[in-house]
Amino acid sequence: MSFGDPNNPYGKQPGQQPQGGQPGYGYPQQGVPPQGQPGYGYPQAPMGYGYPGGPMEMPGGVKAARIMLYILGGFQVLGALLVLIAGAWFVKEFSDSSTSSNSDGAASIGMGIMVVVAIFVLAFALWGILTAAKFSTGGNGIRISAIVYGSVITLFSVISLLSANIFSLVSIALGIMVIVFCARQDGAAWFQRPRQ
């Protein structure tokens, strides 16, 4: 009986079928991907949705919600400036029409109320603008902040609409869209993605 060529690493005669064999000698080892497959010096599958740890691009709905937050914040800054201008005009007109010291006190109290309202509106605007600014790096807390902000905007806009302010329809629409875009599944996936 012949054992074949001692220089043949496969231990077989030409034309004979392989038998058993040693790992690494023509047979792939288990657990090691064959060449040409991802993970063996070739590029990995594209990263994104469904691939943990990979960079994701901000979904379109989240980008739209971010822009809407900036717009709402800008409207509120303008509103705060209008409140201050109206307060100053009111104080000027009230003090010009009356000469008593009681009217001066009432005018300054009115201006103080206007300043407090303007500060409140500016703080609210700052909340929306800072939330929008953190969309690219923020986590689930930023998403919750945007949803709460959109809810509060919608609530106050509905109250304002009841007082015949037709411009509040814009704020209602933007507030609802911020809520919807941040609450959708792709929005949740964006804010809950793993960070590097």
Short mmCIF file of C-alpha atoms in Angstrom, two decimals:
data_model
loop_
_atom_site.label_atom_id
_atom_site.label_comp_id
_atom_site.label_asym_id
_atom_site.label_seq_id
_atom_site.Cartn_x
_atom_site.Cartn_y
_atom_site.Cartn_z
CA MET A 1 0.00 0.00 0.00
CA SER A 2 1.30 3.40 -0.95
CA PHE A 3 0.94 6.48 1.28
CA GLY A 4 1.42 8.88 -1.59
CA ASP A 5 4.07 11.47 -2.25
CA PRO A 6 5.72 12.60 1.01
CA ASN A 7 6.14 16.10 -0.49
CA ASN A 8 2.38 16.43 -1.23
CA PRO A 9 0.88 18.49 1.65
CA TYR A 10 -2.60 17.10 1.04
CA GLY A 11 -1.52 13.53 1.57
CA LYS A 12 -3.25 12.17 -1.51
CA GLN A 13 -2.33 10.61 -4.78
CA PRO A 14 -3.05 12.58 -7.94
CA GLY A 15 -6.68 11.94 -8.95
CA GLN A 16 -7.60 10.74 -5.46
CA GLN A 17 -10.30 12.48 -3.33
CA PRO A 18 -9.10 14.42 -0.26
CA GLN A 19 -9.36 12.70 3.08
CA GLY A 20 -9.80 14.47 6.42
CA GLY A 21 -6.95 16.92 5.97
CA GLN A 22 -5.43 19.35 8.38
CA PRO A 23 -6.98 22.75 9.07
CA GLY A 24 -5.21 25.45 7.12
CA TYR A 25 -4.22 23.09 4.32
CA GLY A 26 -6.88 23.79 1.75
CA TYR A 27 -9.81 23.77 4.17
CA PRO A 28 -11.11 26.97 5.82
CA GLN A 29 -11.13 26.99 9.58
CA GLN A 30 -14.44 27.47 11.30
CA GLY A 31 -15.15 30.96 12.57
CA VAL A 32 -12.80 32.66 10.09
CA PRO A 33 -14.56 34.36 7.19
CA PRO A 34 -13.24 33.40 3.79
CA GLN A 35 -11.33 35.94 1.77
CA GLY A 36 -13.47 38.35 -0.21
CA GLN A 37 -16.04 38.62 2.56
CA PRO A 38 -16.54 41.71 4.74
CA GLY A 39 -14.24 41.69 7.71
CA TYR A 40 -11.28 40.20 5.88
CA GLY A 41 -9.59 43.29 4.54
CA TYR A 42 -12.63 44.42 2.57
CA PRO A 43 -14.96 47.31 3.37
CA GLN A 44 -17.75 46.65 5.81
CA ALA A 45 -21.43 47.01 4.97
CA PRO A 46 -22.62 50.60 4.84
CA MET A 47 -23.40 52.03 8.25
CA GLY A 48 -26.66 53.70 9.03
CA TYR A 49 -30.09 52.56 10.16
CA GLY A 50 -29.95 49.06 11.55
CA TYR A 51 -26.17 49.01 11.89
CA PRO A 52 -25.23 49.75 15.49
CA GLY A 53 -22.24 51.93 16.10
CA GLY A 54 -22.24 53.45 12.64
CA PRO A 55 -22.64 57.11 11.89
CA MET A 56 -26.13 58.07 10.85
CA GLU A 57 -27.30 61.01 8.81
CA MET A 58 -29.96 63.14 10.44
CA PRO A 59 -33.36 62.11 9.01
CA GLY A 60 -35.27 64.66 6.95
CA GLY A 61 -38.09 64.94 9.49
CA VAL A 62 -35.64 65.70 12.28
CA LYS A 63 -33.93 68.34 10.11
CA ALA A 64 -37.34 69.90 9.44
CA ALA A 65 -38.20 69.91 13.14
CA ARG A 66 -34.88 71.60 13.87
CA ILE A 67 -35.60 74.36 11.35
CA MET A 68 -39.10 74.79 12.78
CA LEU A 69 -37.67 75.21 16.27
CA TYR A 70 -35.34 77.92 14.98
CA ILE A 71 -38.29 79.65 13.28
CA LEU A 72 -40.46 79.47 16.41
CA GLY A 73 -37.60 80.81 18.53
CA GLY A 74 -37.05 83.66 16.08
CA PHE A 75 -40.76 84.55 16.16
CA GLN A 76 -40.65 84.66 19.94
CA VAL A 77 -37.60 86.92 19.96
CA LEU A 78 -39.48 89.29 17.63
CA GLY A 79 -42.53 89.03 19.90
CA ALA A 80 -40.45 89.95 22.96
CA LEU A 81 -39.04 92.98 21.16
CA LEU A 82 -42.55 94.05 20.15
CA VAL A 83 -43.72 93.73 23.76
CA LEU A 84 -40.86 95.98 24.93
CA ILE A 85 -41.53 98.53 22.19
CA ALA A 86 -45.25 98.53 22.97
CA GLY A 87 -44.49 98.94 26.69
CA ALA A 88 -42.21 101.89 26.06
CA TRP A 89 -44.81 103.48 23.79
CA PHE A 90 -47.51 102.93 26.42
CA VAL A 91 -45.41 104.54 29.17
CA LYS A 92 -44.59 107.53 26.95
CA GLU A 93 -48.22 108.08 25.93
CA PHE A 94 -49.54 107.57 29.44
CA SER A 95 -47.03 109.94 31.03
CA ASP A 96 -47.63 112.62 28.35
CA SER A 97 -51.41 112.59 28.83
CA SER A 98 -51.35 112.81 32.60
CA THR A 99 -49.38 114.91 35.07
CA SER A 100 -50.22 113.23 38.37
CA SER A 101 -47.71 111.17 40.29
CA ASN A 102 -50.20 108.28 40.51
CA SER A 103 -50.24 108.02 36.74
CA ASP A 104 -46.43 107.89 36.66
CA GLY A 105 -46.51 105.03 39.15
CA ALA A 106 -49.10 103.18 37.09
CA ALA A 107 -47.04 103.71 33.95
CA SER A 108 -43.91 102.33 35.57
CA ILE A 109 -45.84 99.33 36.92
CA GLY A 110 -47.18 98.72 33.40
CA MET A 111 -43.69 98.93 31.97
CA GLY A 112 -42.42 96.53 34.66
CA ILE A 113 -45.09 94.02 33.69
CA MET A 114 -44.15 94.37 30.02
CA VAL A 115 -40.48 93.79 30.84
CA VAL A 116 -41.32 90.65 32.84
CA VAL A 117 -43.45 89.33 29.96
CA ALA A 118 -40.66 90.09 27.48
CA ILE A 119 -38.10 88.26 29.65
CA PHE A 120 -40.42 85.27 29.91
CA VAL A 121 -40.92 85.20 26.11
CA LEU A 122 -37.15 85.54 25.52
CA ALA A 123 -36.43 82.67 27.92
CA PHE A 124 -38.98 80.56 26.08
CA ALA A 125 -37.36 81.49 22.75
CA LEU A 126 -33.95 80.56 24.13
CA TRP A 127 -35.30 77.13 25.14
CA GLY A 128 -36.41 76.41 21.55
CA ILE A 129 -33.23 77.77 19.94
CA LEU A 130 -30.90 75.85 22.27
CA THR A 131 -32.90 72.67 21.79
CA ALA A 132 -32.60 73.03 18.01
CA ALA A 133 -28.86 73.72 18.31
CA LYS A 134 -28.33 70.42 20.18
CA PHE A 135 -30.13 68.23 17.60
CA SER A 136 -26.90 67.00 16.01
CA THR A 137 -25.20 65.95 19.26
CA GLY A 138 -28.00 65.57 21.77
CA GLY A 139 -29.54 62.42 23.08
CA ASN A 140 -33.07 61.38 23.95
CA GLY A 141 -33.42 64.27 26.43
CA ILE A 142 -33.17 66.77 23.55
CA ARG A 143 -35.91 64.87 21.72
CA ILE A 144 -38.14 65.01 24.80
CA SER A 145 -37.35 68.71 25.22
CA ALA A 146 -38.41 69.38 21.61
CA ILE A 147 -41.65 67.43 22.05
CA VAL A 148 -42.51 69.28 25.27
CA TYR A 149 -41.61 72.61 23.65
CA GLY A 150 -43.84 71.85 20.67
CA SER A 151 -46.67 70.86 23.04
CA VAL A 152 -46.40 74.08 25.04
CA ILE A 153 -46.23 76.17 21.84
CA THR A 154 -49.33 74.42 20.52
CA LEU A 155 -51.23 74.93 23.79
CA PHE A 156 -50.45 78.66 24.05
CA SER A 157 -51.16 79.13 20.34
CA VAL A 158 -54.60 77.53 20.68
CA ILE A 159 -55.32 79.85 23.63
CA SER A 160 -54.12 82.78 21.54
CA LEU A 161 -56.31 81.64 18.64
CA LEU A 162 -59.34 81.77 20.91
CA SER A 163 -58.62 85.47 21.43
CA ALA A 164 -58.90 85.98 17.64
CA ASN A 165 -55.14 86.03 16.93
CA ILE A 166 -55.10 84.55 13.43
CA PHE A 167 -51.26 84.51 13.35
CA SER A 168 -51.23 81.78 15.98
CA LEU A 169 -52.27 79.29 13.27
CA VAL A 170 -48.66 79.32 12.07
CA SER A 171 -47.40 78.47 15.56
CA ILE A 172 -49.99 75.73 15.94
CA ALA A 173 -48.93 74.09 12.67
CA LEU A 174 -45.21 74.36 13.46
CA GLY A 175 -45.67 73.08 17.03
CA ILE A 176 -47.65 70.04 15.87
CA MET A 177 -45.09 69.23 13.17
CA VAL A 178 -42.21 69.44 15.69
CA ILE A 179 -44.05 66.95 17.92
CA VAL A 180 -44.79 64.57 15.03
CA PHE A 181 -41.30 64.66 13.48
CA CYS A 182 -39.54 64.11 16.81
CA ALA A 183 -41.93 61.36 17.92
CA ARG A 184 -41.63 59.31 14.72
CA GLN A 185 -39.54 56.15 14.67
CA ASP A 186 -36.70 57.60 12.60
CA GLY A 187 -36.55 60.59 14.95
CA ALA A 188 -36.35 58.30 17.96
CA ALA A 189 -33.63 56.25 16.25
CA TRP A 190 -31.62 59.43 15.57
CA PHE A 191 -31.70 60.65 19.17
CA GLN A 192 -31.10 57.19 20.66
CA ARG A 193 -28.20 56.32 18.36
CA PRO A 194 -24.89 55.26 19.97
CA ARG A 195 -22.36 58.07 20.33
CA GLN A 196 -18.66 57.77 19.49
#
